[in-house]
Amino acid sequence: MAKLHSKLIWVILIALLVFVGYLYWIPSQKTDIRRDAAVVAVSTAKVETKPMIRSVNSLGTGISNNSIQLISPTSDFVTELNIREGKAIKKDEVIARLHDVEERARVTELEGILEDQKRQLDRLKNLATTQATAQSMLDEQQTRVNTTLAQLDIAKAQLAEMTIRAPFDGYLGLRQVSVGAYITNGTVITTLDDLNTLRVAFSVAEHYLADISVGMPLTVTNAAYGNISFNGKVSAIDTRLDPITRTVTVHGALPNDDLRLRPGMLLHVKLELDNRQAMQISEKALVPQQQKQFVYKVGADNKVTQVEVKTGQRVPGWVEILSGLEEGDEVVVEGIQKLRSGVTINRVGG
């Protein structure tokens, strides 16, 4: 019986020792957990200086630098056509001629009359030096000469209308008439487009008006050429805004020597408003508080400090830093919600 009591006492002592050990072990585990919890896993990035490009996107339409319809200025038969569809033509080259026999005859007739009248005028001028009565005849003859000159100018203009010439260098469109056809005043013969420079017309919201100026760079893309970009510059800005859409029409000029761009194309325009070097961080690093912006800056001991920053321009995903940070400083960009000043961080991810 004494042995049984002795064993029971030892069991009770061992149980007490285990219980006391457990009481000491639990607080140490909680301390370790709290210590581990104080280290927050975050992603960080460094402040860097790089180009800050602000741009605006719009849809535009391609238009020729110069574009006209060549029409007949009078009515008559077509006697000559020099239309090579889609081919280049130089300024003043003959595109078409109309039947001009009557006009040529009229010019020849008036040139002969004018020559005879000038001879008579010269004789009267000699007489006028010796005979006073010849002065009135001289005046009448001078009037005849002037009248004939005017008629000759009209006849030459009518003759010139019978020949249609290219008013500028360009590319001919499709032929609309044939040789021998009788055409009337206003009939379209073909089209002429200057394609070596293509203009693009697009609209920009009035919000950007103060940022736009002639000469600014722009790029365009078109579905026909995938991701290939065509570079150009702003050539003109309309003096008026659309009162309904509150947009301003802008024209850009694009070199097009290879003729890949054509009038009427739908073009995706990217207008570069600003391109300069600026100190930037990811927008995700910002912590807005009331009217101010803060970031968590990482120190040498991996502890973070909340720092107020002054921001400038923004582009998608990035913000310019004007003050509060230096180039090369490390800031937290992900995991901000768990942070406060003095917390130790553990970098994860990129």
mmCIF file of N, CA and C in Angstrom, residues 46-54 274-282 311-315 318-323 325-328:
data_model
loop_
_atom_site.group_PDB
_atom_site.id
_atom_site.type_symbol
_atom_site.label_atom_id
_atom_site.label_comp_id
_atom_site.label_asym_id
_atom_site.label_seq_id
_atom_site.Cartn_x
_atom_site.Cartn_y
_atom_site.Cartn_z
ATOM 1 N N LYS A 46 12.708 50.708 -56.991
ATOM 2 C CA LYS A 46 13.535 51.878 -56.756
ATOM 3 C C LYS A 46 13.046 53.060 -57.584
ATOM 4 N N VAL A 47 13.248 54.240 -57.040
ATOM 5 C CA VAL A 47 12.918 55.472 -57.758
ATOM 6 C C VAL A 47 13.931 55.627 -58.892
ATOM 7 N N GLU A 48 13.433 55.865 -60.118
ATOM 8 C CA GLU A 48 14.331 55.976 -61.264
ATOM 9 C C GLU A 48 13.940 57.149 -62.151
ATOM 10 N N THR A 49 14.939 57.675 -62.830
ATOM 11 C CA THR A 49 14.723 58.757 -63.797
ATOM 12 C C THR A 49 14.688 58.158 -65.195
ATOM 13 N N LYS A 50 13.612 58.411 -65.901
ATOM 14 C CA LYS A 50 13.447 57.875 -67.251
ATOM 15 C C LYS A 50 12.509 58.792 -68.031
ATOM 16 N N PRO A 51 12.416 58.597 -69.345
ATOM 17 C CA PRO A 51 11.555 59.484 -70.138
ATOM 18 C C PRO A 51 10.096 59.395 -69.700
ATOM 19 N N MET A 52 9.493 60.543 -69.518
ATOM 20 C CA MET A 52 8.057 60.603 -69.239
ATOM 21 C C MET A 52 7.373 61.123 -70.494
ATOM 22 N N ILE A 53 6.623 60.255 -71.147
ATOM 23 C CA ILE A 53 5.974 60.594 -72.408
ATOM 24 C C ILE A 53 4.476 60.687 -72.176
ATOM 25 N N ARG A 54 3.937 61.896 -72.325
ATOM 26 C CA ARG A 54 2.494 62.097 -72.259
ATOM 27 C C ARG A 54 1.961 62.142 -73.677
ATOM 28 N N ASP A 274 4.288 65.504 -74.557
ATOM 29 C CA ASP A 274 5.462 65.857 -73.751
ATOM 30 C C ASP A 274 6.402 64.664 -73.704
ATOM 31 N N ASN A 275 7.698 64.924 -73.786
ATOM 32 C CA ASN A 275 8.711 63.866 -73.709
ATOM 33 C C ASN A 275 9.942 64.454 -73.020
ATOM 34 N N ARG A 276 10.100 64.107 -71.737
ATOM 35 C CA ARG A 276 11.224 64.649 -70.971
ATOM 36 C C ARG A 276 11.649 63.642 -69.911
ATOM 37 N N GLN A 277 12.850 63.838 -69.373
ATOM 38 C CA GLN A 277 13.355 62.994 -68.297
ATOM 39 C C GLN A 277 12.722 63.428 -66.976
ATOM 40 N N ALA A 278 12.226 62.450 -66.215
ATOM 41 C CA ALA A 278 11.585 62.763 -64.942
ATOM 42 C C ALA A 278 11.795 61.621 -63.966
ATOM 43 N N MET A 279 11.899 61.959 -62.680
ATOM 44 C CA MET A 279 12.021 60.956 -61.625
ATOM 45 C C MET A 279 10.626 60.381 -61.360
ATOM 46 N N GLN A 280 10.508 59.039 -61.432
ATOM 47 C CA GLN A 280 9.188 58.419 -61.399
ATOM 48 C C GLN A 280 9.165 57.212 -60.469
ATOM 49 N N ILE A 281 7.938 56.925 -59.983
ATOM 50 C CA ILE A 281 7.672 55.685 -59.253
ATOM 51 C C ILE A 281 6.343 55.126 -59.745
ATOM 52 N N SER A 282 6.080 53.884 -59.385
ATOM 53 C CA SER A 282 4.806 53.271 -59.742
ATOM 54 C C SER A 282 3.670 53.937 -58.967
ATOM 55 N N THR A 311 3.868 65.187 -56.003
ATOM 56 C CA THR A 311 3.787 64.546 -57.309
ATOM 57 C C THR A 311 3.564 65.581 -58.415
ATOM 58 N N GLY A 312 3.947 65.178 -59.643
ATOM 59 C CA GLY A 312 3.760 66.034 -60.805
ATOM 60 C C GLY A 312 2.849 65.367 -61.823
ATOM 61 N N GLN A 313 3.331 65.270 -63.064
ATOM 62 C CA GLN A 313 2.537 64.683 -64.137
ATOM 63 C C GLN A 313 2.381 63.175 -63.936
ATOM 64 N N ARG A 314 1.314 62.661 -64.522
ATOM 65 C CA ARG A 314 1.069 61.217 -64.460
ATOM 66 C C ARG A 314 0.904 60.666 -65.872
ATOM 67 N N VAL A 315 1.396 59.459 -66.060
ATOM 68 C CA VAL A 315 1.138 58.674 -67.259
ATOM 69 C C VAL A 315 0.639 57.328 -66.770
ATOM 70 N N TRP A 318 2.442 55.285 -63.934
ATOM 71 C CA TRP A 318 3.604 55.961 -63.362
ATOM 72 C C TRP A 318 3.247 57.393 -62.958
ATOM 73 N N VAL A 319 3.992 57.909 -61.973
ATOM 74 C CA VAL A 319 3.763 59.265 -61.497
ATOM 75 C C VAL A 319 5.115 59.939 -61.282
ATOM 76 N N GLU A 320 5.182 61.215 -61.629
ATOM 77 C CA GLU A 320 6.408 61.981 -61.457
ATOM 78 C C GLU A 320 6.546 62.429 -60.002
ATOM 79 N N ILE A 321 7.757 62.321 -59.463
ATOM 80 C CA ILE A 321 8.043 62.751 -58.092
ATOM 81 C C ILE A 321 8.853 64.042 -58.148
ATOM 82 N N LEU A 322 8.293 65.105 -57.583
ATOM 83 C CA LEU A 322 8.959 66.410 -57.582
ATOM 84 C C LEU A 322 9.811 66.611 -56.344
ATOM 85 N N SER A 323 9.383 66.062 -55.212
ATOM 86 C CA SER A 323 10.163 66.193 -53.979
ATOM 87 C C SER A 323 9.757 65.093 -53.010
ATOM 88 N N LEU A 325 11.683 62.325 -52.354
ATOM 89 C CA LEU A 325 12.495 61.143 -52.618
ATOM 90 C C LEU A 325 13.681 61.532 -53.493
ATOM 91 N N GLU A 326 14.689 60.670 -53.498
ATOM 92 C CA GLU A 326 15.848 60.836 -54.364
ATOM 93 C C GLU A 326 15.954 59.619 -55.290
ATOM 94 N N GLU A 327 16.624 59.837 -56.407
ATOM 95 C CA GLU A 327 16.814 58.720 -57.337
ATOM 96 C C GLU A 327 17.574 57.594 -56.644
ATOM 97 N N GLY A 328 17.080 56.371 -56.792
ATOM 98 C CA GLY A 328 17.703 55.213 -56.152
ATOM 99 C C GLY A 328 17.053 54.810 -54.852
#
